[in-house]
Amino acid sequence: MGLDFPNPVGLAAGFDRTGRLAAPLAAVGFGFIEIGTVTRHSQLRLRKPVGIPVGVNIGSPRPGLDDAVIEDYVAALRRVWSFADYLTVNFSSPFLARSAVANDHPGGVDRLFARLVEEATALSEVTGRLVPLTVKTGAGKHGDPLPPALPAARQHGIDGVVLVTDDVRRLAMVVSDMAPVPVIAVGGITNAKDVRDRQSVGAVLVQVYRAFVEGGPRFPRRLLAELKAVAT
């Protein structure tokens, strides 16, 4: 996506929803962090760290994917454009019914990505900043069709996918189907073997959440040390 990552282990969105902790989180060893989910009404306390990319996960507090929800996403994108190194369009909140958008709001996924790409292009021209767009979505169950956000992302030239799954076979299928779009894997990662399993099927980066909450601030460096030991 045109970004440099000092290591492949990142922190998933949900831990730091306002950006206040971005700098201290960078200091514990993550190669990148993702803050949010940020909406048009979020209280933000953005503190930009030095040395690692920071993604911002954007969304809407409303369910479904009608025109008002789409404009919520666009407004959130505008709010964080000058801060984010990359942006993640959040489709992974199950209680907001994004998984049913293809039936509830026909064409909503396409309209959303078209609007976001349009707005990002306009902001790039005004600000001179190029901010990659990714989408975060579940992978769906083995044997099911891909979630509608994935083919729409490919069609509209979205720059990356943050894929939520602990099923390595499903991850491999999505990586193959979305190629050459890079895939970041999140879900079920607790040790070096989990990271290697995901890298072996083509994930370019990984994100952790629960393992960091349970393992504490030393967890990222422990995981990186395990990865280094496995590599040697």
JSON list of C-alpha atoms in Angstrom, two decimals:
[
{"chain": "A", "resi": 1, "resn": "MET", "atom": "CA", "xyz": [0.00, 0.00, 0.00]},
{"chain": "A", "resi": 2, "resn": "GLY", "atom": "CA", "xyz": [3.03, 2.25, -0.26]},
{"chain": "A", "resi": 3, "resn": "LEU", "atom": "CA", "xyz": [3.73, 2.12, 3.49]},
{"chain": "A", "resi": 4, "resn": "ASP", "atom": "CA", "xyz": [6.76, 0.87, 5.44]},
{"chain": "A", "resi": 5, "resn": "PHE", "atom": "CA", "xyz": [6.05, -1.43, 8.41]},
{"chain": "A", "resi": 6, "resn": "PRO", "atom": "CA", "xyz": [8.93, -2.07, 10.84]},
{"chain": "A", "resi": 7, "resn": "ASN", "atom": "CA", "xyz": [7.44, -5.48, 11.70]},
{"chain": "A", "resi": 8, "resn": "PRO", "atom": "CA", "xyz": [4.31, -7.43, 10.70]},
{"chain": "A", "resi": 9, "resn": "VAL", "atom": "CA", "xyz": [2.47, -7.39, 14.05]},
{"chain": "A", "resi": 10, "resn": "GLY", "atom": "CA", "xyz": [-0.16, -4.69, 14.53]},
{"chain": "A", "resi": 11, "resn": "LEU", "atom": "CA", "xyz": [-2.84, -3.82, 17.07]},
{"chain": "A", "resi": 12, "resn": "ALA", "atom": "CA", "xyz": [-6.41, -4.15, 15.86]},
{"chain": "A", "resi": 13, "resn": "ALA", "atom": "CA", "xyz": [-9.01, -1.41, 16.21]},
{"chain": "A", "resi": 14, "resn": "GLY", "atom": "CA", "xyz": [-11.10, -1.36, 19.37]},
{"chain": "A", "resi": 15, "resn": "PHE", "atom": "CA", "xyz": [-8.39, -0.95, 21.99]},
{"chain": "A", "resi": 16, "resn": "ASP", "atom": "CA", "xyz": [-7.76, 2.76, 21.36]},
{"chain": "A", "resi": 17, "resn": "ARG", "atom": "CA", "xyz": [-10.95, 4.34, 20.07]},
{"chain": "A", "resi": 18, "resn": "THR", "atom": "CA", "xyz": [-9.87, 7.99, 20.27]},
{"chain": "A", "resi": 19, "resn": "GLY", "atom": "CA", "xyz": [-6.19, 8.00, 19.26]},
{"chain": "A", "resi": 20, "resn": "ARG", "atom": "CA", "xyz": [-5.07, 9.14, 22.72]},
{"chain": "A", "resi": 21, "resn": "LEU", "atom": "CA", "xyz": [-2.94, 6.04, 23.26]},
{"chain": "A", "resi": 22, "resn": "ALA", "atom": "CA", "xyz": [-1.32, 5.88, 19.83]},
{"chain": "A", "resi": 23, "resn": "ALA", "atom": "CA", "xyz": [2.12, 7.06, 20.97]},
{"chain": "A", "resi": 24, "resn": "PRO", "atom": "CA", "xyz": [2.50, 4.80, 24.03]},
{"chain": "A", "resi": 25, "resn": "LEU", "atom": "CA", "xyz": [1.13, 1.83, 22.07]},
{"chain": "A", "resi": 26, "resn": "ALA", "atom": "CA", "xyz": [3.77, 2.40, 19.42]},
{"chain": "A", "resi": 27, "resn": "ALA", "atom": "CA", "xyz": [6.43, 2.20, 22.12]},
{"chain": "A", "resi": 28, "resn": "VAL", "atom": "CA", "xyz": [5.56, -1.37, 23.21]},
{"chain": "A", "resi": 29, "resn": "GLY", "atom": "CA", "xyz": [6.74, -2.88, 19.92]},
{"chain": "A", "resi": 30, "resn": "PHE", "atom": "CA", "xyz": [3.86, -2.94, 17.46]},
{"chain": "A", "resi": 31, "resn": "GLY", "atom": "CA", "xyz": [4.73, -2.49, 13.80]},
{"chain": "A", "resi": 32, "resn": "PHE", "atom": "CA", "xyz": [1.51, -0.55, 13.25]},
{"chain": "A", "resi": 33, "resn": "ILE", "atom": "CA", "xyz": [-1.66, 0.25, 15.12]},
{"chain": "A", "resi": 34, "resn": "GLU", "atom": "CA", "xyz": [-5.26, 0.85, 14.10]},
{"chain": "A", "resi": 35, "resn": "ILE", "atom": "CA", "xyz": [-7.44, 3.18, 16.13]},
{"chain": "A", "resi": 36, "resn": "GLY", "atom": "CA", "xyz": [-11.20, 3.51, 16.22]},
{"chain": "A", "resi": 37, "resn": "THR", "atom": "CA", "xyz": [-13.82, 2.77, 15.20]},
{"chain": "A", "resi": 38, "resn": "VAL", "atom": "CA", "xyz": [-14.15, 6.52, 14.54]},
{"chain": "A", "resi": 39, "resn": "THR", "atom": "CA", "xyz": [-17.51, 8.00, 13.54]},
{"chain": "A", "resi": 40, "resn": "ARG", "atom": "CA", "xyz": [-18.49, 11.52, 12.54]},
{"chain": "A", "resi": 41, "resn": "HIS", "atom": "CA", "xyz": [-19.31, 12.23, 16.22]},
{"chain": "A", "resi": 42, "resn": "SER", "atom": "CA", "xyz": [-16.39, 10.50, 17.97]},
{"chain": "A", "resi": 43, "resn": "GLN", "atom": "CA", "xyz": [-14.43, 12.39, 20.59]},
{"chain": "A", "resi": 44, "resn": "LEU", "atom": "CA", "xyz": [-10.90, 12.33, 19.20]},
{"chain": "A", "resi": 45, "resn": "ARG", "atom": "CA", "xyz": [-7.62, 12.88, 21.05]},
{"chain": "A", "resi": 46, "resn": "LEU", "atom": "CA", "xyz": [-5.19, 12.05, 18.29]},
{"chain": "A", "resi": 47, "resn": "ARG", "atom": "CA", "xyz": [-1.55, 11.69, 19.28]},
{"chain": "A", "resi": 48, "resn": "LYS", "atom": "CA", "xyz": [0.59, 10.71, 16.30]},
{"chain": "A", "resi": 49, "resn": "PRO", "atom": "CA", "xyz": [3.48, 8.38, 17.15]},
{"chain": "A", "resi": 50, "resn": "VAL", "atom": "CA", "xyz": [6.80, 8.43, 15.35]},
{"chain": "A", "resi": 51, "resn": "GLY", "atom": "CA", "xyz": [8.10, 5.49, 13.35]},
{"chain": "A", "resi": 52, "resn": "ILE", "atom": "CA", "xyz": [5.07, 3.29, 12.64]},
{"chain": "A", "resi": 53, "resn": "PRO", "atom": "CA", "xyz": [2.00, 3.60, 10.43]},
{"chain": "A", "resi": 54, "resn": "VAL", "atom": "CA", "xyz": [-1.31, 4.40, 12.10]},
{"chain": "A", "resi": 55, "resn": "GLY", "atom": "CA", "xyz": [-4.55, 3.26, 10.53]},
{"chain": "A", "resi": 56, "resn": "VAL", "atom": "CA", "xyz": [-7.93, 4.71, 11.40]},
{"chain": "A", "resi": 57, "resn": "ASN", "atom": "CA", "xyz": [-10.97, 2.47, 11.36]},
{"chain": "A", "resi": 58, "resn": "ILE", "atom": "CA", "xyz": [-14.08, 4.43, 10.28]},
{"chain": "A", "resi": 59, "resn": "GLY", "atom": "CA", "xyz": [-17.77, 3.59, 10.50]},
{"chain": "A", "resi": 60, "resn": "SER", "atom": "CA", "xyz": [-21.28, 4.64, 11.36]},
{"chain": "A", "resi": 61, "resn": "PRO", "atom": "CA", "xyz": [-23.23, 4.08, 14.60]},
{"chain": "A", "resi": 62, "resn": "ARG", "atom": "CA", "xyz": [-26.35, 3.34, 12.55]},
{"chain": "A", "resi": 63, "resn": "PRO", "atom": "CA", "xyz": [-27.26, -0.12, 11.22]},
{"chain": "A", "resi": 64, "resn": "GLY", "atom": "CA", "xyz": [-27.62, -1.13, 7.61]},
{"chain": "A", "resi": 65, "resn": "LEU", "atom": "CA", "xyz": [-26.18, 0.73, 4.65]},
{"chain": "A", "resi": 66, "resn": "ASP", "atom": "CA", "xyz": [-28.60, 3.37, 3.44]},
{"chain": "A", "resi": 67, "resn": "ASP", "atom": "CA", "xyz": [-27.57, 6.78, 2.11]},
{"chain": "A", "resi": 68, "resn": "ALA", "atom": "CA", "xyz": [-27.38, 8.33, 5.60]},
{"chain": "A", "resi": 69, "resn": "VAL", "atom": "CA", "xyz": [-25.00, 5.60, 6.75]},
{"chain": "A", "resi": 70, "resn": "ILE", "atom": "CA", "xyz": [-22.85, 6.09, 3.66]},
{"chain": "A", "resi": 71, "resn": "GLU", "atom": "CA", "xyz": [-22.57, 9.80, 4.42]},
{"chain": "A", "resi": 72, "resn": "ASP", "atom": "CA", "xyz": [-21.56, 8.91, 8.00]},
{"chain": "A", "resi": 73, "resn": "TYR", "atom": "CA", "xyz": [-18.61, 6.99, 6.58]},
{"chain": "A", "resi": 74, "resn": "VAL", "atom": "CA", "xyz": [-17.67, 9.86, 4.31]},
{"chain": "A", "resi": 75, "resn": "ALA", "atom": "CA", "xyz": [-17.84, 12.37, 7.17]},
{"chain": "A", "resi": 76, "resn": "ALA", "atom": "CA", "xyz": [-15.61, 10.13, 9.31]},
{"chain": "A", "resi": 77, "resn": "LEU", "atom": "CA", "xyz": [-13.11, 9.86, 6.46]},
{"chain": "A", "resi": 78, "resn": "ARG", "atom": "CA", "xyz": [-12.92, 13.64, 6.22]},
{"chain": "A", "resi": 79, "resn": "ARG", "atom": "CA", "xyz": [-12.36, 14.00, 9.98]},
{"chain": "A", "resi": 80, "resn": "VAL", "atom": "CA", "xyz": [-9.27, 11.80, 10.09]},
{"chain": "A", "resi": 81, "resn": "TRP", "atom": "CA", "xyz": [-7.77, 12.27, 6.63]},
{"chain": "A", "resi": 82, "resn": "SER", "atom": "CA", "xyz": [-4.90, 14.48, 7.81]},
{"chain": "A", "resi": 83, "resn": "PHE", "atom": "CA", "xyz": [-3.97, 12.03, 10.61]},
{"chain": "A", "resi": 84, "resn": "ALA", "atom": "CA", "xyz": [-4.33, 8.55, 9.11]},
{"chain": "A", "resi": 85, "resn": "ASP", "atom": "CA", "xyz": [-1.59, 6.66, 7.29]},
{"chain": "A", "resi": 86, "resn": "TYR", "atom": "CA", "xyz": [-4.29, 4.33, 6.02]},
{"chain": "A", "resi": 87, "resn": "LEU", "atom": "CA", "xyz": [-8.08, 4.13, 6.47]},
{"chain": "A", "resi": 88, "resn": "THR", "atom": "CA", "xyz": [-10.17, 1.05, 7.19]},
{"chain": "A", "resi": 89, "resn": "VAL", "atom": "CA", "xyz": [-13.84, 0.91, 6.24]},
{"chain": "A", "resi": 90, "resn": "ASN", "atom": "CA", "xyz": [-15.39, -1.14, 9.04]},
{"chain": "A", "resi": 91, "resn": "PHE", "atom": "CA", "xyz": [-17.80, -3.89, 7.98]},
{"chain": "A", "resi": 92, "resn": "SER", "atom": "CA", "xyz": [-17.08, -6.14, 10.95]},
{"chain": "A", "resi": 93, "resn": "SER", "atom": "CA", "xyz": [-19.64, -4.94, 13.51]},
{"chain": "A", "resi": 94, "resn": "PRO", "atom": "CA", "xyz": [-22.23, -7.74, 13.55]},
{"chain": "A", "resi": 95, "resn": "PHE", "atom": "CA", "xyz": [-24.78, -5.78, 15.57]},
{"chain": "A", "resi": 96, "resn": "LEU", "atom": "CA", "xyz": [-24.93, -3.11, 12.84]},
{"chain": "A", "resi": 97, "resn": "ALA", "atom": "CA", "xyz": [-26.20, -5.56, 10.20]},
{"chain": "A", "resi": 98, "resn": "ARG", "atom": "CA", "xyz": [-23.50, -4.85, 7.63]},
{"chain": "A", "resi": 99, "resn": "SER", "atom": "CA", "xyz": [-23.43, -8.55, 6.74]},
{"chain": "A", "resi": 100, "resn": "ALA", "atom": "CA", "xyz": [-26.93, -8.29, 5.30]},
{"chain": "A", "resi": 101, "resn": "VAL", "atom": "CA", "xyz": [-26.40, -5.15, 3.25]},
{"chain": "A", "resi": 102, "resn": "ALA", "atom": "CA", "xyz": [-26.68, -6.95, -0.07]},
{"chain": "A", "resi": 103, "resn": "ASN", "atom": "CA", "xyz": [-30.28, -7.86, 0.70]},
{"chain": "A", "resi": 104, "resn": "ASP", "atom": "CA", "xyz": [-31.37, -4.94, 2.87]},
{"chain": "A", "resi": 105, "resn": "HIS", "atom": "CA", "xyz": [-29.86, -2.17, 0.73]},
{"chain": "A", "resi": 106, "resn": "PRO", "atom": "CA", "xyz": [-29.24, -3.37, -2.84]},
{"chain": "A", "resi": 107, "resn": "GLY", "atom": "CA", "xyz": [-26.25, -1.56, -4.32]},
{"chain": "A", "resi": 108, "resn": "GLY", "atom": "CA", "xyz": [-25.31, -0.05, -0.96]},
{"chain": "A", "resi": 109, "resn": "VAL", "atom": "CA", "xyz": [-21.84, -1.58, -0.86]},
{"chain": "A", "resi": 110, "resn": "ASP", "atom": "CA", "xyz": [-21.03, -0.29, -4.34]},
{"chain": "A", "resi": 111, "resn": "ARG", "atom": "CA", "xyz": [-22.38, 3.17, -3.52]},
{"chain": "A", "resi": 112, "resn": "LEU", "atom": "CA", "xyz": [-20.35, 3.31, -0.32]},
{"chain": "A", "resi": 113, "resn": "PHE", "atom": "CA", "xyz": [-17.05, 2.43, -1.98]},
{"chain": "A", "resi": 114, "resn": "ALA", "atom": "CA", "xyz": [-17.75, 4.72, -4.93]},
{"chain": "A", "resi": 115, "resn": "ARG", "atom": "CA", "xyz": [-18.38, 7.65, -2.56]},
{"chain": "A", "resi": 116, "resn": "LEU", "atom": "CA", "xyz": [-15.33, 6.92, -0.43]},
{"chain": "A", "resi": 117, "resn": "VAL", "atom": "CA", "xyz": [-13.03, 6.59, -3.44]},
{"chain": "A", "resi": 118, "resn": "GLU", "atom": "CA", "xyz": [-14.49, 9.80, -4.87]},
{"chain": "A", "resi": 119, "resn": "GLU", "atom": "CA", "xyz": [-13.94, 11.66, -1.59]},
{"chain": "A", "resi": 120, "resn": "ALA", "atom": "CA", "xyz": [-10.44, 10.24, -1.11]},
{"chain": "A", "resi": 121, "resn": "THR", "atom": "CA", "xyz": [-9.47, 11.29, -4.62]},
{"chain": "A", "resi": 122, "resn": "ALA", "atom": "CA", "xyz": [-10.73, 14.82, -4.03]},
{"chain": "A", "resi": 123, "resn": "LEU", "atom": "CA", "xyz": [-8.95, 15.11, -0.68]},
{"chain": "A", "resi": 124, "resn": "SER", "atom": "CA", "xyz": [-5.71, 13.79, -2.18]},
{"chain": "A", "resi": 125, "resn": "GLU", "atom": "CA", "xyz": [-5.82, 16.49, -4.82]},
{"chain": "A", "resi": 126, "resn": "VAL", "atom": "CA", "xyz": [-6.43, 19.22, -2.22]},
{"chain": "A", "resi": 127, "resn": "THR", "atom": "CA", "xyz": [-4.01, 18.04, 0.47]},
{"chain": "A", "resi": 128, "resn": "GLY", "atom": "CA", "xyz": [-1.33, 16.25, -1.53]},
{"chain": "A", "resi": 129, "resn": "ARG", "atom": "CA", "xyz": [-1.71, 13.21, 0.78]},
{"chain": "A", "resi": 130, "resn": "LEU", "atom": "CA", "xyz": [-2.23, 9.70, -0.53]},
{"chain": "A", "resi": 131, "resn": "VAL", "atom": "CA", "xyz": [-4.08, 7.66, 2.11]},
{"chain": "A", "resi": 132, "resn": "PRO", "atom": "CA", "xyz": [-4.75, 4.00, 1.21]},
{"chain": "A", "resi": 133, "resn": "LEU", "atom": "CA", "xyz": [-8.26, 2.65, 1.76]},
{"chain": "A", "resi": 134, "resn": "THR", "atom": "CA", "xyz": [-8.82, -0.82, 3.20]},
{"chain": "A", "resi": 135, "resn": "VAL", "atom": "CA", "xyz": [-11.96, -2.69, 4.21]},
{"chain": "A", "resi": 136, "resn": "LYS", "atom": "CA", "xyz": [-12.38, -4.75, 7.39]},
{"chain": "A", "resi": 137, "resn": "THR", "atom": "CA", "xyz": [-14.81, -7.63, 7.09]},
{"chain": "A", "resi": 138, "resn": "GLY", "atom": "CA", "xyz": [-15.38, -11.16, 8.24]},
{"chain": "A", "resi": 139, "resn": "ALA", "atom": "CA", "xyz": [-14.39, -13.93, 5.86]},
{"chain": "A", "resi": 140, "resn": "GLY", "atom": "CA", "xyz": [-17.69, -15.80, 6.01]},
{"chain": "A", "resi": 141, "resn": "LYS", "atom": "CA", "xyz": [-18.02, -19.52, 6.66]},
{"chain": "A", "resi": 142, "resn": "HIS", "atom": "CA", "xyz": [-16.17, -22.21, 4.74]},
{"chain": "A", "resi": 143, "resn": "GLY", "atom": "CA", "xyz": [-18.10, -23.03, 1.58]},
{"chain": "A", "resi": 144, "resn": "ASP", "atom": "CA", "xyz": [-20.18, -19.83, 1.62]},
{"chain": "A", "resi": 145, "resn": "PRO", "atom": "CA", "xyz": [-19.87, -17.08, -1.01]},
{"chain": "A", "resi": 146, "resn": "LEU", "atom": "CA", "xyz": [-17.51, -14.25, -0.17]},
{"chain": "A", "resi": 147, "resn": "PRO", "atom": "CA", "xyz": [-19.04, -11.39, 1.85]},
{"chain": "A", "resi": 148, "resn": "PRO", "atom": "CA", "xyz": [-20.26, -8.65, -0.53]},
{"chain": "A", "resi": 149, "resn": "ALA", "atom": "CA", "xyz": [-17.68, -6.16, 0.75]},
{"chain": "A", "resi": 150, "resn": "LEU", "atom": "CA", "xyz": [-14.82, -8.19, -0.79]},
{"chain": "A", "resi": 151, "resn": "PRO", "atom": "CA", "xyz": [-15.81, -8.28, -4.48]},
{"chain": "A", "resi": 152, "resn": "ALA", "atom": "CA", "xyz": [-16.96, -4.67, -4.19]},
{"chain": "A", "resi": 153, "resn": "ALA", "atom": "CA", "xyz": [-13.57, -3.70, -2.75]},
{"chain": "A", "resi": 154, "resn": "ARG", "atom": "CA", "xyz": [-11.78, -5.34, -5.66]},
{"chain": "A", "resi": 155, "resn": "GLN", "atom": "CA", "xyz": [-14.10, -3.72, -8.19]},
{"chain": "A", "resi": 156, "resn": "HIS", "atom": "CA", "xyz": [-13.55, -0.22, -6.79]},
{"chain": "A", "resi": 157, "resn": "GLY", "atom": "CA", "xyz": [-9.80, -0.48, -6.41]},
{"chain": "A", "resi": 158, "resn": "ILE", "atom": "CA", "xyz": [-9.65, -0.59, -2.61]},
{"chain": "A", "resi": 159, "resn": "ASP", "atom": "CA", "xyz": [-6.01, -0.89, -1.51]},
{"chain": "A", "resi": 160, "resn": "GLY", "atom": "CA", "xyz": [-6.20, -3.65, 1.11]},
{"chain": "A", "resi": 161, "resn": "VAL", "atom": "CA", "xyz": [-8.34, -6.00, 3.19]},
{"chain": "A", "resi": 162, "resn": "VAL", "atom": "CA", "xyz": [-8.36, -6.51, 6.96]},
{"chain": "A", "resi": 163, "resn": "LEU", "atom": "CA", "xyz": [-9.85, -10.00, 7.19]},
{"chain": "A", "resi": 164, "resn": "VAL", "atom": "CA", "xyz": [-11.42, -11.23, 10.43]},
{"chain": "A", "resi": 165, "resn": "THR", "atom": "CA", "xyz": [-11.18, -15.02, 10.68]},
{"chain": "A", "resi": 166, "resn": "ASP", "atom": "CA", "xyz": [-9.48, -17.77, 12.64]},
{"chain": "A", "resi": 167, "resn": "ASP", "atom": "CA", "xyz": [-9.93, -20.21, 9.73]},
{"chain": "A", "resi": 168, "resn": "VAL", "atom": "CA", "xyz": [-6.61, -20.37, 7.87]},
{"chain": "A", "resi": 169, "resn": "ARG", "atom": "CA", "xyz": [-8.19, -22.24, 4.94]},
{"chain": "A", "resi": 170, "resn": "ARG", "atom": "CA", "xyz": [-10.75, -19.47, 4.48]},
{"chain": "A", "resi": 171, "resn": "LEU", "atom": "CA", "xyz": [-7.99, -16.88, 4.77]},
{"chain": "A", "resi": 172, "resn": "ALA", "atom": "CA", "xyz": [-6.04, -18.66, 2.03]},
{"chain": "A", "resi": 173, "resn": "MET", "atom": "CA", "xyz": [-9.08, -18.64, -0.26]},
{"chain": "A", "resi": 174, "resn": "VAL", "atom": "CA", "xyz": [-9.65, -14.91, 0.24]},
{"chain": "A", "resi": 175, "resn": "VAL", "atom": "CA", "xyz": [-5.96, -14.12, -0.30]},
{"chain": "A", "resi": 176, "resn": "SER", "atom": "CA", "xyz": [-6.05, -16.03, -3.58]},
{"chain": "A", "resi": 177, "resn": "ASP", "atom": "CA", "xyz": [-9.33, -14.49, -4.71]},
{"chain": "A", "resi": 178, "resn": "MET", "atom": "CA", "xyz": [-8.30, -10.90, -3.83]},
{"chain": "A", "resi": 179, "resn": "ALA", "atom": "CA", "xyz": [-4.74, -11.06, -5.24]},
{"chain": "A", "resi": 180, "resn": "PRO", "atom": "CA", "xyz": [-2.83, -8.83, -5.70]},
{"chain": "A", "resi": 181, "resn": "VAL", "atom": "CA", "xyz": [-4.73, -6.80, -3.05]},
{"chain": "A", "resi": 182, "resn": "PRO", "atom": "CA", "xyz": [-2.82, -7.25, 0.25]},
{"chain": "A", "resi": 183, "resn": "VAL", "atom": "CA", "xyz": [-4.63, -8.99, 3.12]},
{"chain": "A", "resi": 184, "resn": "ILE", "atom": "CA", "xyz": [-4.08, -8.28, 6.82]},
{"chain": "A", "resi": 185, "resn": "ALA", "atom": "CA", "xyz": [-5.19, -11.18, 9.04]},
{"chain": "A", "resi": 186, "resn": "VAL", "atom": "CA", "xyz": [-6.87, -10.67, 12.41]},
{"chain": "A", "resi": 187, "resn": "GLY", "atom": "CA", "xyz": [-8.48, -13.25, 14.67]},
{"chain": "A", "resi": 188, "resn": "GLY", "atom": "CA", "xyz": [-7.19, -16.14, 16.78]},
{"chain": "A", "resi": 189, "resn": "ILE", "atom": "CA", "xyz": [-3.53, -15.01, 16.81]},
{"chain": "A", "resi": 190, "resn": "THR", "atom": "CA", "xyz": [-1.75, -15.71, 20.09]},
{"chain": "A", "resi": 191, "resn": "ASN", "atom": "CA", "xyz": [1.74, -16.98, 19.22]},
{"chain": "A", "resi": 192, "resn": "ALA", "atom": "CA", "xyz": [4.42, -17.19, 16.53]},
{"chain": "A", "resi": 193, "resn": "LYS", "atom": "CA", "xyz": [2.92, -20.31, 14.96]},
{"chain": "A", "resi": 194, "resn": "ASP", "atom": "CA", "xyz": [-0.39, -18.50, 14.44]},
{"chain": "A", "resi": 195, "resn": "VAL", "atom": "CA", "xyz": [1.45, -15.67, 12.70]},
{"chain": "A", "resi": 196, "resn": "ARG", "atom": "CA", "xyz": [3.48, -18.05, 10.51]},
{"chain": "A", "resi": 197, "resn": "ASP", "atom": "CA", "xyz": [0.37, -20.02, 9.56]},
{"chain": "A", "resi": 198, "resn": "ARG", "atom": "CA", "xyz": [-1.24, -16.85, 8.26]},
{"chain": "A", "resi": 199, "resn": "GLN", "atom": "CA", "xyz": [1.89, -15.66, 6.50]},
{"chain": "A", "resi": 200, "resn": "SER", "atom": "CA", "xyz": [2.26, -19.07, 4.86]},
{"chain": "A", "resi": 201, "resn": "VAL", "atom": "CA", "xyz": [-1.05, -18.60, 3.01]},
{"chain": "A", "resi": 202, "resn": "GLY", "atom": "CA", "xyz": [-0.27, -15.06, 1.94]},
{"chain": "A", "resi": 203, "resn": "ALA", "atom": "CA", "xyz": [-1.29, -12.63, 4.70]},
{"chain": "A", "resi": 204, "resn": "VAL", "atom": "CA", "xyz": [1.16, -9.72, 4.54]},
{"chain": "A", "resi": 205, "resn": "LEU", "atom": "CA", "xyz": [0.51, -8.46, 8.08]},
{"chain": "A", "resi": 206, "resn": "VAL", "atom": "CA", "xyz": [-1.38, -9.57, 11.18]},
{"chain": "A", "resi": 207, "resn": "GLN", "atom": "CA", "xyz": [-3.29, -7.79, 13.92]},
{"chain": "A", "resi": 208, "resn": "VAL", "atom": "CA", "xyz": [-3.86, -8.88, 17.51]},
{"chain": "A", "resi": 209, "resn": "TYR", "atom": "CA", "xyz": [-6.33, -7.72, 20.11]},
{"chain": "A", "resi": 210, "resn": "ARG", "atom": "CA", "xyz": [-7.31, -10.23, 22.80]},
{"chain": "A", "resi": 211, "resn": "ALA", "atom": "CA", "xyz": [-3.78, -11.62, 23.11]},
{"chain": "A", "resi": 212, "resn": "PHE", "atom": "CA", "xyz": [-2.52, -8.11, 23.87]},
{"chain": "A", "resi": 213, "resn": "VAL", "atom": "CA", "xyz": [-5.30, -7.43, 26.39]},
{"chain": "A", "resi": 214, "resn": "GLU", "atom": "CA", "xyz": [-4.54, -10.69, 28.17]},
{"chain": "A", "resi": 215, "resn": "GLY", "atom": "CA", "xyz": [-0.75, -10.65, 27.73]},
{"chain": "A", "resi": 216, "resn": "GLY", "atom": "CA", "xyz": [-0.10, -7.04, 28.65]},
{"chain": "A", "resi": 217, "resn": "PRO", "atom": "CA", "xyz": [2.41, -4.50, 27.29]},
{"chain": "A", "resi": 218, "resn": "ARG", "atom": "CA", "xyz": [5.23, -7.04, 27.02]},
{"chain": "A", "resi": 219, "resn": "PHE", "atom": "CA", "xyz": [3.26, -9.26, 24.66]},
{"chain": "A", "resi": 220, "resn": "PRO", "atom": "CA", "xyz": [4.25, -7.60, 21.34]},
{"chain": "A", "resi": 221, "resn": "ARG", "atom": "CA", "xyz": [7.97, -7.92, 21.98]},
{"chain": "A", "resi": 222, "resn": "ARG", "atom": "CA", "xyz": [7.58, -11.49, 23.24]},
{"chain": "A", "resi": 223, "resn": "LEU", "atom": "CA", "xyz": [5.73, -12.40, 20.05]},
{"chain": "A", "resi": 224, "resn": "LEU", "atom": "CA", "xyz": [8.37, -10.72, 17.89]},
{"chain": "A", "resi": 225, "resn": "ALA", "atom": "CA", "xyz": [11.11, -12.59, 19.74]},
{"chain": "A", "resi": 226, "resn": "GLU", "atom": "CA", "xyz": [9.28, -15.88, 19.10]},
{"chain": "A", "resi": 227, "resn": "LEU", "atom": "CA", "xyz": [9.00, -15.02, 15.40]},
{"chain": "A", "resi": 228, "resn": "LYS", "atom": "CA", "xyz": [12.70, -14.22, 15.22]},
{"chain": "A", "resi": 229, "resn": "ALA", "atom": "CA", "xyz": [13.57, -17.50, 16.95]},
{"chain": "A", "resi": 230, "resn": "VAL", "atom": "CA", "xyz": [11.39, -19.48, 14.54]},
{"chain": "A", "resi": 231, "resn": "ALA", "atom": "CA", "xyz": [12.98, -17.73, 11.55]},
{"chain": "A", "resi": 232, "resn": "THR", "atom": "CA", "xyz": [16.49, -18.65, 12.68]}
]
